[in-house]
PDB file of C-alpha atoms in Angstrom:
ATOM      1  CA  MET H   1     124.808 154.648  86.207  1.00  0.00           C
ATOM      2  CA  ASN H   2     123.879 152.372  83.231  1.00  0.00           C
ATOM      3  CA  ILE H   3     121.438 149.585  83.437  1.00  0.00           C
ATOM      4  CA  ARG H   4     123.948 147.139  83.768  1.00  0.00           C
ATOM      5  CA  LYS H   5     124.899 148.779  87.164  1.00  0.00           C
ATOM      6  CA  SER H   6     121.596 149.100  88.085  1.00  0.00           C
ATOM      7  CA  ILE H   7     120.883 145.437  88.123  1.00  0.00           C
ATOM      8  CA  ILE H   8     124.291 144.374  89.666  1.00  0.00           C
ATOM      9  CA  SER H   9     123.067 147.108  92.621  1.00  0.00           C
ATOM     10  CA  LEU H  10     119.945 145.326  92.731  1.00  0.00           C
ATOM     11  CA  PHE H  11     121.323 141.838  93.232  1.00  0.00           C
ATOM     12  CA  SER H  12     123.840 143.208  95.997  1.00  0.00           C
ATOM     13  CA  VAL H  13     120.969 144.549  97.925  1.00  0.00           C
ATOM     14  CA  ALA H  14     119.115 141.535  97.781  1.00  0.00           C
ATOM     15  CA  ALA H  15     122.200 139.339  98.527  1.00  0.00           C
ATOM     16  CA  ILE H  16     122.812 141.570 101.691  1.00  0.00           C
ATOM     17  CA  VAL H  17     119.368 141.157 102.862  1.00  0.00           C
ATOM     18  CA  GLY H  18     119.169 137.489 102.074  1.00  0.00           C
ATOM     19  CA  ILE H  19     122.481 136.891 104.324  1.00  0.00           C
ATOM     20  CA  ALA H  20     120.714 138.659 107.120  1.00  0.00           C
ATOM     21  CA  GLY H  21     117.753 136.466 106.516  1.00  0.00           C
ATOM     22  CA  MET H  22     119.447 133.570 106.398  1.00  0.00           C
ATOM     23  CA  ALA H  23     121.502 134.313 109.631  1.00  0.00           C
ATOM     24  CA  ASN H  24     118.559 135.168 111.506  1.00  0.00           C
ATOM     25  CA  ALA H  25     116.157 132.293 110.619  1.00  0.00           C
ATOM     26  CA  GLU H  26     117.879 129.758 113.101  1.00  0.00           C
ATOM     27  CA  THR H  27     115.005 127.660 114.558  1.00  0.00           C
ATOM     28  CA  ARG H  28     112.458 130.622 115.606  1.00  0.00           C
ATOM     29  CA  PRO H  29     108.638 129.671 114.803  1.00  0.00           C
ATOM     30  CA  PHE H  30     107.839 133.215 113.513  1.00  0.00           C
ATOM     31  CA  MET H  31     109.523 135.462 111.058  1.00  0.00           C
ATOM     32  CA  ALA H  32     110.752 138.744 112.610  1.00  0.00           C
ATOM     33  CA  ARG H  33     109.630 141.818 110.403  1.00  0.00           C
ATOM     34  CA  GLY H  34     112.426 144.272 108.982  1.00  0.00           C
ATOM     35  CA  GLU H  35     112.071 147.793 107.528  1.00  0.00           C
ATOM     36  CA  VAL H  36     109.328 148.388 104.729  1.00  0.00           C
ATOM     37  CA  VAL H  37     110.481 148.005 101.097  1.00  0.00           C
ATOM     38  CA  GLU H  38     109.147 148.293  97.750  1.00  0.00           C
ATOM     39  CA  ALA H  39     107.023 145.346  96.908  1.00  0.00           C
ATOM     40  CA  PRO H  40     108.022 142.650  94.062  1.00  0.00           C
ATOM     41  CA  PRO H  41     107.418 144.598  90.876  1.00  0.00           C
ATOM     42  CA  GLY H  42     105.256 141.674  89.653  1.00  0.00           C
ATOM     43  CA  TYR H  43     102.992 142.261  92.683  1.00  0.00           C
ATOM     44  CA  THR H  44     102.728 145.724  91.892  1.00  0.00           C
ATOM     45  CA  ASP H  45     101.484 144.949  88.529  1.00  0.00           C
ATOM     46  CA  LEU H  46      98.871 142.278  89.787  1.00  0.00           C
ATOM     47  CA  CYS H  47      97.449 144.830  92.138  1.00  0.00           C
ATOM     48  CA  LEU H  48      96.869 147.308  89.518  1.00  0.00           C
ATOM     49  CA  ARG H  49      94.923 144.451  87.928  1.00  0.00           C
ATOM     50  CA  ASP H  50      93.366 142.640  90.714  1.00  0.00           C
ATOM     51  CA  GLU H  51      91.956 144.488  93.865  1.00  0.00           C
ATOM     52  CA  ALA H  52      90.981 140.918  95.412  1.00  0.00           C
ATOM     53  CA  HIS H  53      94.340 140.225  95.800  1.00  0.00           C
ATOM     54  CA  CYS H  54      95.435 143.614  97.407  1.00  0.00           C
ATOM     55  CA  GLY H  55      92.892 145.561  98.491  1.00  0.00           C
ATOM     56  CA  SER H  56      93.195 149.340  98.226  1.00  0.00           C
ATOM     57  CA  PHE H  57      96.603 149.985  96.420  1.00  0.00           C
ATOM     58  CA  THR H  58      97.873 153.343  95.222  1.00  0.00           C
ATOM     59  CA  PRO H  59     101.153 152.573  92.971  1.00  0.00           C
ATOM     60  CA  GLN H  60     104.321 154.456  94.085  1.00  0.00           C
ATOM     61  CA  THR H  61     106.832 153.934  91.396  1.00  0.00           C
ATOM     62  CA  THR H  62     107.110 154.362  87.446  1.00  0.00           C
ATOM     63  CA  ALA H  63     107.498 151.364  84.919  1.00  0.00           C
ATOM     64  CA  ALA H  64     110.350 148.694  85.012  1.00  0.00           C
ATOM     65  CA  THR H  65     112.567 147.719  82.180  1.00  0.00           C
ATOM     66  CA  PRO H  66     112.390 144.372  80.701  1.00  0.00           C
ATOM     67  CA  LEU H  67     116.058 143.988  81.734  1.00  0.00           C
ATOM     68  CA  VAL H  68     115.370 144.712  85.569  1.00  0.00           C
ATOM     69  CA  MET H  69     111.979 142.723  85.255  1.00  0.00           C
ATOM     70  CA  ALA H  70     114.268 139.852  84.231  1.00  0.00           C
ATOM     71  CA  ALA H  71     116.474 140.329  86.855  1.00  0.00           C
ATOM     72  CA  LEU H  72     113.705 140.495  89.593  1.00  0.00           C
ATOM     73  CA  SER H  73     111.623 137.665  88.329  1.00  0.00           C
ATOM     74  CA  THR H  74     110.610 134.853  90.703  1.00  0.00           C
ATOM     75  CA  ALA H  75     110.148 132.018  87.772  1.00  0.00           C
ATOM     76  CA  SER H  76     112.111 129.469  89.840  1.00  0.00           C
ATOM     77  CA  LEU H  77     111.940 126.679  87.076  1.00  0.00           C
ATOM     78  CA  GLY H  78     115.403 125.845  87.242  1.00  0.00           C
ATOM     79  CA  GLN H  79     116.297 128.349  84.365  1.00  0.00           C
ATOM     80  CA  ALA H  80     119.556 130.295  85.361  1.00  0.00           C
ATOM     81  CA  TRP H  81     119.331 133.992  85.324  1.00  0.00           C
ATOM     82  CA  PRO H  82     121.749 134.305  82.434  1.00  0.00           C
ATOM     83  CA  LEU H  83     119.487 132.080  80.194  1.00  0.00           C
ATOM     84  CA  ALA H  84     116.502 134.194  81.001  1.00  0.00           C
ATOM     85  CA  MET H  85     118.403 137.278  80.060  1.00  0.00           C
ATOM     86  CA  ALA H  86     119.692 135.688  76.521  1.00  0.00           C
ATOM     87  CA  ALA H  87     115.929 134.674  76.044  1.00  0.00           C
ATOM     88  CA  LEU H  88     115.092 138.383  76.147  1.00  0.00           C
ATOM     89  CA  GLN H  89     118.225 139.688  73.834  1.00  0.00           C
ATOM     90  CA  ASP H  90     115.925 139.754  70.702  1.00  0.00           C
ATOM     91  CA  GLN H  91     113.229 141.270  72.663  1.00  0.00           C
ATOM     92  CA  VAL H  92     114.997 144.176  74.309  1.00  0.00           C
ATOM     93  CA  PRO H  93     115.601 147.456  72.334  1.00  0.00           C
ATOM     94  CA  ALA H  94     119.504 148.496  72.437  1.00  0.00           C
ATOM     95  CA  VAL H  95     120.658 150.636  75.106  1.00  0.00           C
ATOM     96  CA  THR H  96     122.133 153.868  74.422  1.00  0.00           C
ATOM     97  CA  GLU H  97     123.897 156.228  76.732  1.00  0.00           C
ATOM     98  CA  ASP H  98     120.567 158.245  77.342  1.00  0.00           C
ATOM     99  CA  THR H  99     119.921 155.242  80.098  1.00  0.00           C
ATOM    100  CA  ASP H 100     122.908 156.458  82.131  1.00  0.00           C
ATOM    101  CA  GLN H 101     120.188 158.581  84.002  1.00  0.00           C
ATOM    102  CA  LEU H 102     118.200 155.774  85.050  1.00  0.00           C
ATOM    103  CA  THR H 103     117.856 155.389  88.520  1.00  0.00           C
ATOM    104  CA  LEU H 104     116.780 152.717  91.111  1.00  0.00           C
ATOM    105  CA  LEU H 105     113.551 154.571  91.882  1.00  0.00           C
ATOM    106  CA  GLU H 106     112.457 154.160  87.836  1.00  0.00           C
ATOM    107  CA  VAL H 107     112.642 150.654  87.782  1.00  0.00           C
ATOM    108  CA  GLU H 108     110.176 149.230  90.502  1.00  0.00           C
ATOM    109  CA  SER H 109     107.001 148.371  88.859  1.00  0.00           C
ATOM    110  CA  LEU H 110     105.465 146.719  85.462  1.00  0.00           C
ATOM    111  CA  LEU H 111     103.469 148.260  82.577  1.00  0.00           C
ATOM    112  CA  VAL H 112     100.040 146.508  82.876  1.00  0.00           C
ATOM    113  CA  TYR H 113     100.005 143.577  80.109  1.00  0.00           C
ATOM    114  CA  GLN H 114      96.665 142.944  78.767  1.00  0.00           C
ATOM    115  CA  PRO H 115      96.572 139.945  76.602  1.00  0.00           C
ATOM    116  CA  GLU H 116      94.701 139.433  73.255  1.00  0.00           C
ATOM    117  CA  ALA H 117      91.706 137.217  73.329  1.00  0.00           C
ATOM    118  CA  ALA H 118      92.403 135.900  76.913  1.00  0.00           C
ATOM    119  CA  VAL H 119      89.300 135.702  79.236  1.00  0.00           C
ATOM    120  CA  ASP H 120      90.956 134.592  82.379  1.00  0.00           C
ATOM    121  CA  PHE H 121      92.750 138.132  82.798  1.00  0.00           C
ATOM    122  CA  LEU H 122      91.349 141.678  83.914  1.00  0.00           C
ATOM    123  CA  PRO H 123      92.538 144.536  82.073  1.00  0.00           C
ATOM    124  CA  ALA H 124      93.787 147.676  84.286  1.00  0.00           C
ATOM    125  CA  GLY H 125      91.321 149.388  85.577  1.00  0.00           C
ATOM    126  CA  VAL H 126      88.630 146.773  85.955  1.00  0.00           C
ATOM    127  CA  VAL H 127      88.472 145.560  89.398  1.00  0.00           C
ATOM    128  CA  ARG H 128      87.518 141.764  90.243  1.00  0.00           C
ATOM    129  CA  PRO H 129      84.822 141.868  92.989  1.00  0.00           C
ATOM    130  CA  ILE H 130      85.982 140.104  96.322  1.00  0.00           C
ATOM    131  CA  ALA H 131      83.720 136.784  96.605  1.00  0.00           C
ATOM    132  CA  GLU H 132      81.733 136.562  99.569  1.00  0.00           C
ATOM    133  CA  ALA H 133      82.145 133.316 101.825  1.00  0.00           C
ATOM    134  CA  ALA H 134      81.481 132.099 105.351  1.00  0.00           C
ATOM    135  CA  VAL H 135      84.918 132.710 106.845  1.00  0.00           C
ATOM    136  CA  LYS H 136      85.639 130.805 110.022  1.00  0.00           C
ATOM    137  CA  ALA H 137      86.858 133.089 113.026  1.00  0.00           C
ATOM    138  CA  PRO H 138      90.663 132.459 112.922  1.00  0.00           C
ATOM    139  CA  VAL H 139      92.900 132.484 115.978  1.00  0.00           C
ATOM    140  CA  MET H 140      94.078 135.854 116.930  1.00  0.00           C
ATOM    141  CA  MET H 141      97.891 136.528 117.549  1.00  0.00           C
ATOM    142  CA  ALA H 142      98.959 138.752 120.158  1.00  0.00           C
ATOM    143  CA  ASP H 143      99.721 141.319 117.988  1.00  0.00           C
ATOM    144  CA  GLY H 144      96.248 141.255 116.688  1.00  0.00           C
ATOM    145  CA  SER H 145      96.924 139.289 113.362  1.00  0.00           C
ATOM    146  CA  ALA H 146      94.788 136.257 112.475  1.00  0.00           C
ATOM    147  CA  ALA H 147      96.430 132.715 112.625  1.00  0.00           C
ATOM    148  CA  LEU H 148      95.394 129.063 111.843  1.00  0.00           C
ATOM    149  CA  ALA H 149      94.613 126.776 114.373  1.00  0.00           C
ATOM    150  CA  LYS H 150      96.893 123.327 114.360  1.00  0.00           C
ATOM    151  CA  GLY H 151      93.725 121.264 113.513  1.00  0.00           C
ATOM    152  CA  GLN H 152      93.901 123.290 109.914  1.00  0.00           C
ATOM    153  CA  MET H 153      97.247 121.625 108.828  1.00  0.00           C
ATOM    154  CA  LYS H 154      95.129 118.933 107.210  1.00  0.00           C
ATOM    155  CA  LEU H 155      93.343 121.599 105.251  1.00  0.00           C
ATOM    156  CA  ILE H 156      96.574 123.240 104.156  1.00  0.00           C
ATOM    157  CA  THR H 157      98.525 120.049 103.340  1.00  0.00           C
ATOM    158  CA  LYS H 158      95.879 118.747 101.108  1.00  0.00           C
ATOM    159  CA  ILE H 159      95.411 122.343  99.219  1.00  0.00           C
ATOM    160  CA  ASN H 160      99.180 122.597  98.955  1.00  0.00           C
ATOM    161  CA  GLN H 161      99.395 119.221  97.257  1.00  0.00           C
ATOM    162  CA  ALA H 162      96.387 119.461  94.952  1.00  0.00           C
ATOM    163  CA  VAL H 163      97.608 123.123  93.537  1.00  0.00           C
ATOM    164  CA  ASN H 164     101.329 121.543  93.193  1.00  0.00           C
ATOM    165  CA  ARG H 165      99.512 118.479  91.319  1.00  0.00           C
ATOM    166  CA  ASP H 166      96.977 120.502  89.122  1.00  0.00           C
ATOM    167  CA  VAL H 167      99.277 123.328  87.845  1.00  0.00           C
ATOM    168  CA  ARG H 168     101.702 122.675  85.262  1.00  0.00           C
ATOM    169  CA  LYS H 169     105.198 124.628  85.360  1.00  0.00           C
ATOM    170  CA  SER H 170     105.584 126.975  82.859  1.00  0.00           C
ATOM    171  CA  SER H 171     107.467 130.291  82.498  1.00  0.00           C
ATOM    172  CA  ASP H 172     106.113 134.104  82.238  1.00  0.00           C
ATOM    173  CA  LEU H 173     108.363 134.094  79.184  1.00  0.00           C
ATOM    174  CA  ASP H 174     106.553 131.202  77.346  1.00  0.00           C
ATOM    175  CA  LEU H 175     103.102 132.088  78.651  1.00  0.00           C
ATOM    176  CA  TYR H 176     102.940 135.690  78.353  1.00  0.00           C
ATOM    177  CA  GLY H 177     106.309 136.802  76.512  1.00  0.00           C
ATOM    178  CA  MET H 178     107.292 138.864  79.493  1.00  0.00           C
ATOM    179  CA  PRO H 179     110.176 137.927  82.100  1.00  0.00           C
ATOM    180  CA  GLU H 180     107.560 138.570  85.019  1.00  0.00           C
ATOM    181  CA  PHE H 181     103.769 138.325  85.033  1.00  0.00           C
ATOM    182  CA  TRP H 182     102.000 137.640  88.513  1.00  0.00           C
ATOM    183  CA  SER H 183      98.563 136.104  88.168  1.00  0.00           C
ATOM    184  CA  LEU H 184      96.535 132.874  89.128  1.00  0.00           C
ATOM    185  CA  PRO H 185      97.482 130.226  86.914  1.00  0.00           C
ATOM    186  CA  ARG H 186      96.740 130.743  83.342  1.00  0.00           C
ATOM    187  CA  VAL H 187      94.010 128.218  82.015  1.00  0.00           C
ATOM    188  CA  ILE H 188      94.594 126.703  78.454  1.00  0.00           C
ATOM    189  CA  ASP H 189      92.848 124.013  76.946  1.00  0.00           C
ATOM    190  CA  GLY H 190      91.474 122.949  80.496  1.00  0.00           C
ATOM    191  CA  LYS H 191      94.888 122.604  81.822  1.00  0.00           C
ATOM    192  CA  MET H 192      96.416 125.162  84.277  1.00  0.00           C
ATOM    193  CA  TYR H 193     100.052 126.562  83.877  1.00  0.00           C
ATOM    194  CA  GLY H 194     102.125 128.997  85.814  1.00  0.00           C
ATOM    195  CA  ASP H 195     105.143 129.563  87.618  1.00  0.00           C
ATOM    196  CA  CYS H 196     106.062 129.759  91.274  1.00  0.00           C
ATOM    197  CA  GLU H 197     103.914 133.021  92.212  1.00  0.00           C
ATOM    198  CA  ASP H 198     100.793 131.513  90.476  1.00  0.00           C
ATOM    199  CA  TYR H 199     100.895 128.369  92.434  1.00  0.00           C
ATOM    200  CA  ALA H 200     101.034 130.542  95.442  1.00  0.00           C
ATOM    201  CA  LEU H 201      98.209 132.978  94.343  1.00  0.00           C
ATOM    202  CA  GLU H 202      96.208 129.950  93.536  1.00  0.00           C
ATOM    203  CA  LYS H 203      96.733 128.299  96.885  1.00  0.00           C
ATOM    204  CA  ARG H 204      95.930 131.312  98.616  1.00  0.00           C
ATOM    205  CA  ARG H 205      92.538 131.735  96.482  1.00  0.00           C
ATOM    206  CA  ARG H 206      91.572 128.039  97.466  1.00  0.00           C
ATOM    207  CA  LEU H 207      92.251 128.194 100.992  1.00  0.00           C
ATOM    208  CA  ILE H 208      90.264 131.737 101.219  1.00  0.00           C
ATOM    209  CA  GLU H 209      87.502 129.668  99.610  1.00  0.00           C
ATOM    210  CA  ALA H 210      87.708 127.011 102.007  1.00  0.00           C
ATOM    211  CA  GLY H 211      87.132 129.489 104.609  1.00  0.00           C
ATOM    212  CA  VAL H 212      90.706 130.520 105.658  1.00  0.00           C
ATOM    213  CA  SER H 213      91.091 134.082 106.690  1.00  0.00           C
ATOM    214  CA  SER H 214      92.940 135.905 104.268  1.00  0.00           C
ATOM    215  CA  ASP H 215      94.737 137.845 107.291  1.00  0.00           C
ATOM    216  CA  ALA H 216      96.638 134.570 108.028  1.00  0.00           C
ATOM    217  CA  LEU H 217      98.017 134.118 104.521  1.00  0.00           C
ATOM    218  CA  THR H 218     100.878 136.353 103.017  1.00  0.00           C
ATOM    219  CA  LEU H 219     103.190 136.096  99.909  1.00  0.00           C
ATOM    220  CA  ALA H 220     107.032 136.128 100.467  1.00  0.00           C
ATOM    221  CA  VAL H 221     110.113 136.018  98.080  1.00  0.00           C
ATOM    222  CA  VAL H 222     112.941 134.067  99.107  1.00  0.00           C
ATOM    223  CA  ILE H 223     116.195 132.862  97.180  1.00  0.00           C
ATOM    224  CA  THR H 224     116.726 129.110  97.019  1.00  0.00           C
ATOM    225  CA  ARG H 225     119.414 127.229  97.646  1.00  0.00           C
ATOM    226  CA  SER H 226     120.412 127.277  93.965  1.00  0.00           C
ATOM    227  CA  GLY H 227     120.341 130.763  93.701  1.00  0.00           C
ATOM    228  CA  GLU H 228     116.793 131.630  92.047  1.00  0.00           C
ATOM    229  CA  ARG H 229     114.407 134.150  93.209  1.00  0.00           C
ATOM    230  CA  HIS H 230     111.400 132.214  94.217  1.00  0.00           C
ATOM    231  CA  ALA H 231     107.837 132.956  95.497  1.00  0.00           C
ATOM    232  CA  VAL H 232     105.913 131.225  98.279  1.00  0.00           C
ATOM    233  CA  LEU H 233     102.902 131.462 100.268  1.00  0.00           C
ATOM    234  CA  VAL H 234     103.173 131.501 104.008  1.00  0.00           C
ATOM    235  CA  ALA H 235     100.319 130.529 106.468  1.00  0.00           C
ATOM    236  CA  ALA H 236     100.589 131.844 109.953  1.00  0.00           C
ATOM    237  CA  PHE H 237      99.722 129.318 112.751  1.00  0.00           C
ATOM    238  CA  ASP H 238      99.489 130.039 116.124  1.00  0.00           C
ATOM    239  CA  ALA H 239     102.661 127.929 116.647  1.00  0.00           C
ATOM    240  CA  GLY H 240     104.621 129.445 114.158  1.00  0.00           C
ATOM    241  CA  ASP H 241     104.873 130.456 110.358  1.00  0.00           C
ATOM    242  CA  VAL H 242     104.533 127.792 107.595  1.00  0.00           C
ATOM    243  CA  VAL H 243     105.481 127.820 104.019  1.00  0.00           C
ATOM    244  CA  LEU H 244     103.273 126.468 101.151  1.00  0.00           C
ATOM    245  CA  ASP H 245     105.907 126.089  98.231  1.00  0.00           C
ATOM    246  CA  ASN H 246     105.332 124.167  94.936  1.00  0.00           C
ATOM    247  CA  LEU H 247     109.011 122.834  95.382  1.00  0.00           C
ATOM    248  CA  THR H 248     107.666 120.689  98.145  1.00  0.00           C
ATOM    249  CA  PRO H 249     104.162 118.767  99.080  1.00  0.00           C
ATOM    250  CA  TRP H 250     104.476 119.311 102.647  1.00  0.00           C
ATOM    251  CA  PRO H 251     103.959 122.692 104.417  1.00  0.00           C
ATOM    252  CA  THR H 252     107.107 123.358 105.958  1.00  0.00           C
ATOM    253  CA  PRO H 253     108.165 125.798 109.047  1.00  0.00           C
ATOM    254  CA  TRP H 254     109.906 128.719 107.561  1.00  0.00           C
ATOM    255  CA  ALA H 255     113.193 128.263 109.359  1.00  0.00           C
ATOM    256  CA  GLU H 256     113.702 124.501 108.153  1.00  0.00           C
ATOM    257  CA  LEU H 257     113.772 125.201 104.138  1.00  0.00           C
ATOM    258  CA  GLY H 258     117.306 126.519 103.805  1.00  0.00           C
ATOM    259  CA  TYR H 259     116.116 129.695 101.834  1.00  0.00           C
ATOM    260  CA  THR H 260     117.425 133.159 101.974  1.00  0.00           C
ATOM    261  CA  TRP H 261     114.282 135.417 102.855  1.00  0.00           C
ATOM    262  CA  VAL H 262     114.259 138.569 101.076  1.00  0.00           C
ATOM    263  CA  GLN H 263     111.140 140.327 101.966  1.00  0.00           C
ATOM    264  CA  ARG H 264     107.441 139.346 103.017  1.00  0.00           C
ATOM    265  CA  GLN H 265     103.857 140.546 102.448  1.00  0.00           C
ATOM    266  CA  VAL H 266     102.325 142.322 105.683  1.00  0.00           C
ATOM    267  CA  ALA H 267      99.145 140.597 106.433  1.00  0.00           C
ATOM    268  CA  GLY H 268      95.911 142.156 105.178  1.00  0.00           C
ATOM    269  CA  THR H 269      97.951 145.006 103.460  1.00  0.00           C
ATOM    270  CA  SER H 270      99.453 145.705 100.141  1.00  0.00           C
ATOM    271  CA  THR H 271     102.805 146.531 102.180  1.00  0.00           C
ATOM    272  CA  TRP H 272     106.074 144.258 102.123  1.00  0.00           C
ATOM    273  CA  THR H 273     108.958 144.418 104.539  1.00  0.00           C
ATOM    274  CA  THR H 274     112.187 142.927 104.658  1.00  0.00           C
ATOM    275  CA  VAL H 275     112.520 139.744 107.233  1.00  0.00           C
ATOM    276  CA  GLY H 276     114.422 140.565 110.080  1.00  0.00           C
TER     277      GLY H 276
END
């Protein structure tokens, strides 16, 4: 199987999962869990660099190729996938027949990137300590997971809008020369830059700093109505799952966004599942 076929296969799987996710969304307040799947490659790379986002994490896959990373990127900046691929054309070595032996298990994670002279990132092997904070006891769901109370919607809305305002949209390719790199927004000359997953991670950071339990916050990957892969933050309220999105200032119930849901993180872990 060559790289082109591998990418097509990956998109086919995402499409099938997505159609099921859209069909099952309806008006349910809570997302149903599906099967355990590999985490997004960008998330896997993030966990190798920053334990604060993932806790204990053991990678199970090897490095992804630039082409596959481009195919699975969650930029959602309005740039179509063919354009992203074209931008990578000069950076990716020519494909030879030797790649026919490539398997899907060999293209699931990203080699650690260590930008030069960038003080806002941690190299592989260096763990960022988890900040201690006075965390308000969350509401507990029937399954034992944490949830936010209705009164915390004001805080959620405030932080969602603040991050959407503070972070300027910029692709990973522009910021790091890579098709995919999950991180907190990059600070350049005092200004914050990033794409969708960077917005989501910054919202998660600020909410935890404000006293929200990390167990009530999970990351998710969707496909937007325009066909782009997109990352969002999901906040679990006692009345249902609400999405914090850089494409809208208003926290929105997950089933009302019209997204195709691909996969979601399991609260408090580095495990991901499909959305049932």
